[in-house]
Short mmCIF file of C-alpha atoms in Angstrom, two decimals:
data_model
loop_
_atom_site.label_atom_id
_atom_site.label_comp_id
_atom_site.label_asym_id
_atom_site.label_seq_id
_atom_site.Cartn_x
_atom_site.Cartn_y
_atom_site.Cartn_z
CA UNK A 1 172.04 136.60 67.41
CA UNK A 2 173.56 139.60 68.61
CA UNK A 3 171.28 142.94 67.06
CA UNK A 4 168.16 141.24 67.67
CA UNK A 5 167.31 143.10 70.25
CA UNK A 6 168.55 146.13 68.37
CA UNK A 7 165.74 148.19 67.11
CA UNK A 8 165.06 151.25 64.43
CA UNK A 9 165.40 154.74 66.31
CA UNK A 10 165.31 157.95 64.37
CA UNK A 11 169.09 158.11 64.48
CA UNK A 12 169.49 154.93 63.18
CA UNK A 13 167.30 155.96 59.70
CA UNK A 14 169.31 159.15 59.57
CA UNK A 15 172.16 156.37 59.58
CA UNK A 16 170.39 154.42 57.07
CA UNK A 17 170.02 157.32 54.47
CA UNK A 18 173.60 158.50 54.81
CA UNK A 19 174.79 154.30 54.14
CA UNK A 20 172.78 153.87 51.21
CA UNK A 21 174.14 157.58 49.63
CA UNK A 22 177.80 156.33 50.65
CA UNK A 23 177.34 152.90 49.02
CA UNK A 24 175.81 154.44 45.95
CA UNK A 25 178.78 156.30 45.31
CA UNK A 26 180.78 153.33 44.66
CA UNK A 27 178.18 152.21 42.33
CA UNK A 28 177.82 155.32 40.49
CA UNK A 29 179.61 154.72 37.80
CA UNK A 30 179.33 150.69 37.35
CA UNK A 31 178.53 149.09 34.55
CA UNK A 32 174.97 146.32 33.92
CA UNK A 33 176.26 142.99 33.47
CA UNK A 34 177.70 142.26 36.33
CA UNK A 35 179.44 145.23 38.68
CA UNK A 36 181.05 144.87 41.84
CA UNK A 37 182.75 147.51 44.56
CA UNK A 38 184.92 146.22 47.53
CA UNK A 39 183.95 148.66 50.32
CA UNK A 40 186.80 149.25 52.78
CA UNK A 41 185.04 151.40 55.32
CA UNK A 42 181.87 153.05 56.30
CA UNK A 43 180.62 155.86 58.24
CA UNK A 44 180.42 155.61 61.43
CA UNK A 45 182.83 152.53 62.05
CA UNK A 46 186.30 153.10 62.99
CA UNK A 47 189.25 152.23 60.82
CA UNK A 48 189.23 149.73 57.94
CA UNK A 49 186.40 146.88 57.81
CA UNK A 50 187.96 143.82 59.09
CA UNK A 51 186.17 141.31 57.01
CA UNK A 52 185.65 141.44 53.13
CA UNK A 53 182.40 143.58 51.75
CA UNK A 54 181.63 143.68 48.16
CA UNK A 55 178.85 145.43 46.71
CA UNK A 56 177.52 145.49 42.80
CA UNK A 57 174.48 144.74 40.67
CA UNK A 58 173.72 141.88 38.51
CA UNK A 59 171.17 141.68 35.31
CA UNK A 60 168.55 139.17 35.74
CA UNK A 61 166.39 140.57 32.78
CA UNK A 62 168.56 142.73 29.62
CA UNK A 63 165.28 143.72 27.83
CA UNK A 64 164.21 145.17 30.69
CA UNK A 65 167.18 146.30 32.44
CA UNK A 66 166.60 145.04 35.93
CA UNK A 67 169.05 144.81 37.87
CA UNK A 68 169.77 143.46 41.72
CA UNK A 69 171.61 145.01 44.00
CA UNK A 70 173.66 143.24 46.66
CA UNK A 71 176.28 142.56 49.79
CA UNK A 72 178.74 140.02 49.46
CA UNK A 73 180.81 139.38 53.51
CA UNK A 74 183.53 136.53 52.33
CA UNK A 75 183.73 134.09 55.99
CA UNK A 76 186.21 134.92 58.58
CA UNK A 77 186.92 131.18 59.04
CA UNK A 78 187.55 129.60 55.66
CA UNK A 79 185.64 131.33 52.87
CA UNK A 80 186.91 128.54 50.47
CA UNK A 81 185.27 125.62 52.32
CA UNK A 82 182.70 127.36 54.20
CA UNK A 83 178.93 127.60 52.96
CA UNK A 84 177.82 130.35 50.51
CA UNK A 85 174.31 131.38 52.29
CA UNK A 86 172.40 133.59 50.14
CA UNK A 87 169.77 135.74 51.77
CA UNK A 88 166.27 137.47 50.82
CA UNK A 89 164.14 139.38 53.51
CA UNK A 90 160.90 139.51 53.49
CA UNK A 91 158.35 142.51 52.96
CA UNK A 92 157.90 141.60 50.08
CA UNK A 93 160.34 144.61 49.74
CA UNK A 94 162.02 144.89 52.56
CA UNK A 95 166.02 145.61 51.90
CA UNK A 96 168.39 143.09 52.89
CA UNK A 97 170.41 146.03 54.66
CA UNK A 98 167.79 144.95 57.73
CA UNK A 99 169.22 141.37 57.97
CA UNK A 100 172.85 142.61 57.49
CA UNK A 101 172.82 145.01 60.22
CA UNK A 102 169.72 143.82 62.67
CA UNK A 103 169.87 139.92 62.23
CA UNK A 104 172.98 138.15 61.07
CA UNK A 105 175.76 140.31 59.59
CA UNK A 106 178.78 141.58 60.60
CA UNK A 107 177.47 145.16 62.36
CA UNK A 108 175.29 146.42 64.74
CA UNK A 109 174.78 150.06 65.99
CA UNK A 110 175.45 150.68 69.10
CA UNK A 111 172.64 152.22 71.42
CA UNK A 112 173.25 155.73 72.94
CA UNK A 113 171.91 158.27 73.18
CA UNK A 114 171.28 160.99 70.32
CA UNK A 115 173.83 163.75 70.22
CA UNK A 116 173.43 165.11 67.05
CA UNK A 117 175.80 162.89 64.95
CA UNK A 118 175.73 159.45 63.49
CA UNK A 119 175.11 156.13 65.44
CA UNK A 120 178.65 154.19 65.81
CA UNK A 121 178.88 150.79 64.10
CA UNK A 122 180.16 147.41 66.15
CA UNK A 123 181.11 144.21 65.09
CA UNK A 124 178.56 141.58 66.09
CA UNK A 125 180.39 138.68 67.64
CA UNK A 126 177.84 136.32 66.47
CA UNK A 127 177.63 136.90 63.38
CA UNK A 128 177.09 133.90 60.35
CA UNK A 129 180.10 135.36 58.75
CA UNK A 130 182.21 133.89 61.44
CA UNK A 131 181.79 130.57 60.22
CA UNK A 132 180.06 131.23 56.40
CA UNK A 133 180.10 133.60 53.51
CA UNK A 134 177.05 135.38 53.02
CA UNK A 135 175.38 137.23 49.80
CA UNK A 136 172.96 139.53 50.91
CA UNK A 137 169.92 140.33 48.07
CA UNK A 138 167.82 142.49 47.39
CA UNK A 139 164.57 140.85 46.04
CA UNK A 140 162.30 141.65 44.57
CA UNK A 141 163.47 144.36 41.87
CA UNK A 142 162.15 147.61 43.64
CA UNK A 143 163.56 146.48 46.83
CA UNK A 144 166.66 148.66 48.80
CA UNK A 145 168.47 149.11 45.19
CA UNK A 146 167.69 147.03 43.08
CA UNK A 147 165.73 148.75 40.20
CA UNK A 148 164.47 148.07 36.38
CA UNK A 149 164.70 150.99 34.48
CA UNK A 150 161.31 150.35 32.58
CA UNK A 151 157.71 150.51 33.82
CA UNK A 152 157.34 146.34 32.48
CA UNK A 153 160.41 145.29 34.42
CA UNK A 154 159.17 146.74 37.92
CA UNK A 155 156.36 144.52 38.06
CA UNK A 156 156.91 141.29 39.59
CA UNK A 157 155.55 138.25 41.28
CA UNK A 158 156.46 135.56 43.50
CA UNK A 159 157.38 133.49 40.71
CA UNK A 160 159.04 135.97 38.76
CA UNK A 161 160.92 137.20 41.48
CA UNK A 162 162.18 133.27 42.36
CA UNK A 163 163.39 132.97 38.68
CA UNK A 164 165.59 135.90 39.13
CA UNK A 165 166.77 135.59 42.01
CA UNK A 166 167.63 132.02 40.02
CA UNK A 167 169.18 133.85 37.06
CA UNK A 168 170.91 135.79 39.58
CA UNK A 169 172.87 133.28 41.75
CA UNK A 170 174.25 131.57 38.56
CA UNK A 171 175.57 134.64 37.04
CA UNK A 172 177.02 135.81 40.41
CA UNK A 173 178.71 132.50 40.37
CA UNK A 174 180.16 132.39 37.26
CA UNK A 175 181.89 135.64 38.20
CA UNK A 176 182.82 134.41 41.41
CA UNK A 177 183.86 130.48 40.44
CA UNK A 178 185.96 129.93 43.69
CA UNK A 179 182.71 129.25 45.12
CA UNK A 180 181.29 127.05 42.49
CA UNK A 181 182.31 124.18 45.24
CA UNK A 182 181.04 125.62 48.19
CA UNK A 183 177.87 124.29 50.02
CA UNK A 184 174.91 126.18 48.93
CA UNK A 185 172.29 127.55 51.37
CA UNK A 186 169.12 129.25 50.02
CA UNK A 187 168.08 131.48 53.24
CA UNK A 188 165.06 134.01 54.34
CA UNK A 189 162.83 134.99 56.40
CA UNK A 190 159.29 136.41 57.02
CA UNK A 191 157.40 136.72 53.50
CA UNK A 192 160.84 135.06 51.95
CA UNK A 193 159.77 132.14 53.05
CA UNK A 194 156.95 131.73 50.61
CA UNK A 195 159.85 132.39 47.74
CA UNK A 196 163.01 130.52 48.70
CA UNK A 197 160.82 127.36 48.36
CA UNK A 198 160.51 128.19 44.36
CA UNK A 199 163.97 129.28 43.86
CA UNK A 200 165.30 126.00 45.22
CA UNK A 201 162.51 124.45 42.95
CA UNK A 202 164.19 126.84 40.12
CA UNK A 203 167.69 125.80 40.80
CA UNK A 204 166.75 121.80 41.06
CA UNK A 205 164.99 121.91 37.88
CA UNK A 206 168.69 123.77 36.47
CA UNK A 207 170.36 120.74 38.48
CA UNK A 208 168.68 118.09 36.60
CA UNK A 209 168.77 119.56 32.89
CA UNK A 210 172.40 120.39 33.48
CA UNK A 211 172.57 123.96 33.97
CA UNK A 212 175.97 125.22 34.19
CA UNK A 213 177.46 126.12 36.49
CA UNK A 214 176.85 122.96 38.66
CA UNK A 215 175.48 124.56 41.97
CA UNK A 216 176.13 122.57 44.72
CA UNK A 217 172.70 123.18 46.19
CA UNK A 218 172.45 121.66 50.12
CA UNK A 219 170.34 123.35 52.36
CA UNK A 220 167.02 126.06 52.54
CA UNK A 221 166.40 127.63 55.81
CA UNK A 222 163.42 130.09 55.79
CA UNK A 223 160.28 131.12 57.75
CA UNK A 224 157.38 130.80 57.74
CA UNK A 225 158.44 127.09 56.18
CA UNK A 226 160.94 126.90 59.20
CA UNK A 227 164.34 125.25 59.31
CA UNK A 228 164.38 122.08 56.61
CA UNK A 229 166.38 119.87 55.02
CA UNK A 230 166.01 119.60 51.24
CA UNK A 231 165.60 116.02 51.62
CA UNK A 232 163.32 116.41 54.66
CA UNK A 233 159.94 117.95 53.56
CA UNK A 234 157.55 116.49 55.23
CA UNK A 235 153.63 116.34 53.55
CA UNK A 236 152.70 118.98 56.23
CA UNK A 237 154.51 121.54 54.53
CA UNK A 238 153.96 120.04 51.08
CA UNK A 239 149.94 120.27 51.98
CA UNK A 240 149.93 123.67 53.64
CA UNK A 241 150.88 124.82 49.75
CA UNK A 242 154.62 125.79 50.94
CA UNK A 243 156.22 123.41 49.27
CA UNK A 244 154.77 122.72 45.86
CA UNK A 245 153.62 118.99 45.34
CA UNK A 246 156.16 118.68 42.64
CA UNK A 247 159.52 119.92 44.44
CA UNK A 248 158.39 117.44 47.20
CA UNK A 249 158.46 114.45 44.86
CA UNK A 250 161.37 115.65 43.90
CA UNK A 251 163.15 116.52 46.81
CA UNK A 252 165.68 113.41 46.53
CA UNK A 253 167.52 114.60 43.70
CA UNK A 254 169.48 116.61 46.52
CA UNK A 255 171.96 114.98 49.37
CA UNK A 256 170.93 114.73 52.72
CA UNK A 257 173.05 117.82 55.11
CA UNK A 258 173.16 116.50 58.98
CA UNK A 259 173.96 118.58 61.32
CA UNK A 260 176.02 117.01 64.00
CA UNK A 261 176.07 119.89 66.54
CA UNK A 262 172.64 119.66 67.49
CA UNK A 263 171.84 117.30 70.36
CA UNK A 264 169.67 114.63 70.51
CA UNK A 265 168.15 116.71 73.92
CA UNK A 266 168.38 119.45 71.91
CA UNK A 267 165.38 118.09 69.00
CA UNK A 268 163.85 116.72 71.55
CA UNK A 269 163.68 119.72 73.75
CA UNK A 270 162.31 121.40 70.24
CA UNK A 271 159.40 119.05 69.43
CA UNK A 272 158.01 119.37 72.75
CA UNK A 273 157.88 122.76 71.92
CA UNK A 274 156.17 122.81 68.43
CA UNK A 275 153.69 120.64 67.16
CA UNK A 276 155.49 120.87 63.06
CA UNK A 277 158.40 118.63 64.05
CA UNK A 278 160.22 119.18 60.65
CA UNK A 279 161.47 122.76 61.90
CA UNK A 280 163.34 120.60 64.93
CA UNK A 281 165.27 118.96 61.82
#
């Protein structure tokens, strides 16, 4: 990934600081339920944005007014076919801003040195959002801007956090429903990886009671589980406590993703590497 060998400089907080007071701006103003912003520029990058960003809140919890914040970047391929990833960082409470700008979005900052004025944005050539839409949250509530305005609703856990982050996808769904048919991918990294594994739990328990809206759940990708098909946990991961023993019996409610891109060399070249053999898929 391009930006991964970007790192945080004291310019690039300054730039930080002035982002989050530009994007807050556009969210002054919005309402609880569900708000949204399209953002057509930003400091420090030249000219209009030439992909789609939307910003906004949705209400996981209306007695205790919490409320998570997030990026929505619509694919520059074909955001009506391509997956709808939906990313948590780590931390726990680390803001998703890191993973849109350091790890797989659209931007970078360019390296230079420090003359007294704000770091210049790039596009990332490999970015996901070349070939996938991507909604960027901030979990758990306290995290980048996603708040609760009462003392009850900032406390959280991993399982609390998993069911709103659950709560959240549907609703954000429902207000976007052109993606109700797009392939779903539950994604994050670092600490995320010890939620992701409950909110898929969370949305496969919705899947079989008949939640609605249908979400067309395929794929979780997260660390420190690794890279696994839903269909594919192995007892390893069930055993190390990962995976709970219950979403692994239950694991073949969901359809089986292949990924035809990868070589055969390729795997092989992985396990030879790495003794868990799941994360070569």
């Amino acid at each position: 990934m391009a930006g991964s060998n970007h790192f945080f400089t004291s310019t690039t907080m300054l730039y930080l600081v002035f982002l989050y007071v530009h994007l807050l701006l556009f969210l002054r103003f919005s309402g609880v339920a569900v708000s949204q912003s399209i953002i057509q520029s930003l400091p420090g990058f030249v000219g209009a944005l030439p992909f789609e960003l939307e910003t906004g809140y949705v209400s996981v919890d209306d007695s205790n007014d919490v409320q998570l914040f997030y990026y929505f970047v619509k694919s520059e391929n074909n955001p009506t076919e391509d997956p709808l990833i939906v990313w948590f960082t780590g931390g726990p409470g680390c803001s998703v801003l890191t993973a849109l700008m350091f790890e797989n979005g659209p931007l970078y900052f360019k390296h230079a040195k420090y003359n007294g004025s704000l770091p210049t944005l790039m596009l990332n050539p490999n970015s996901w959002t070349k070939i996938s839409n991507i909604l960027y949250v901030d979990a758990p509530v306290g995290t980048g801007f996603s708040y609760s305005r009462s003392l009850e609703g900032s406390f959280t856990s991993d399982t609390k956090s998993a069911k709103q982050s659950y709560i959240f996808i549907r609703k954000w769904l429902m207000h976007h429903p052109e993606f109700f048919s797009n392939p779903l991918y539950i994604c994050g990294d670092s600490y995320a990886g010890m939620v992701v594994p409950i909110i898929v739990q969370d949305i496969s328990d919705g899947i079989e009671i008949g939640h609605k809206p249908s979400i067309n759940l395929k794929v979780m990708l997260s660390t420190p589980i690794g890279f696994l098909l839903v269909e594919t946990f192995d007892s390893h991961s069930c055993l190390l406590g990962h995976v709970s023993s219950y979403m692994h019996k239950k694991k073949t409610v969901l359809k089986l993703i292949t990924l035809p891109h990868i070589s055969q060399r390729e795997i092989t070249r992985c396990r030879g590497l790495t003794q868990n053999t799941s994360t070569c898929i």
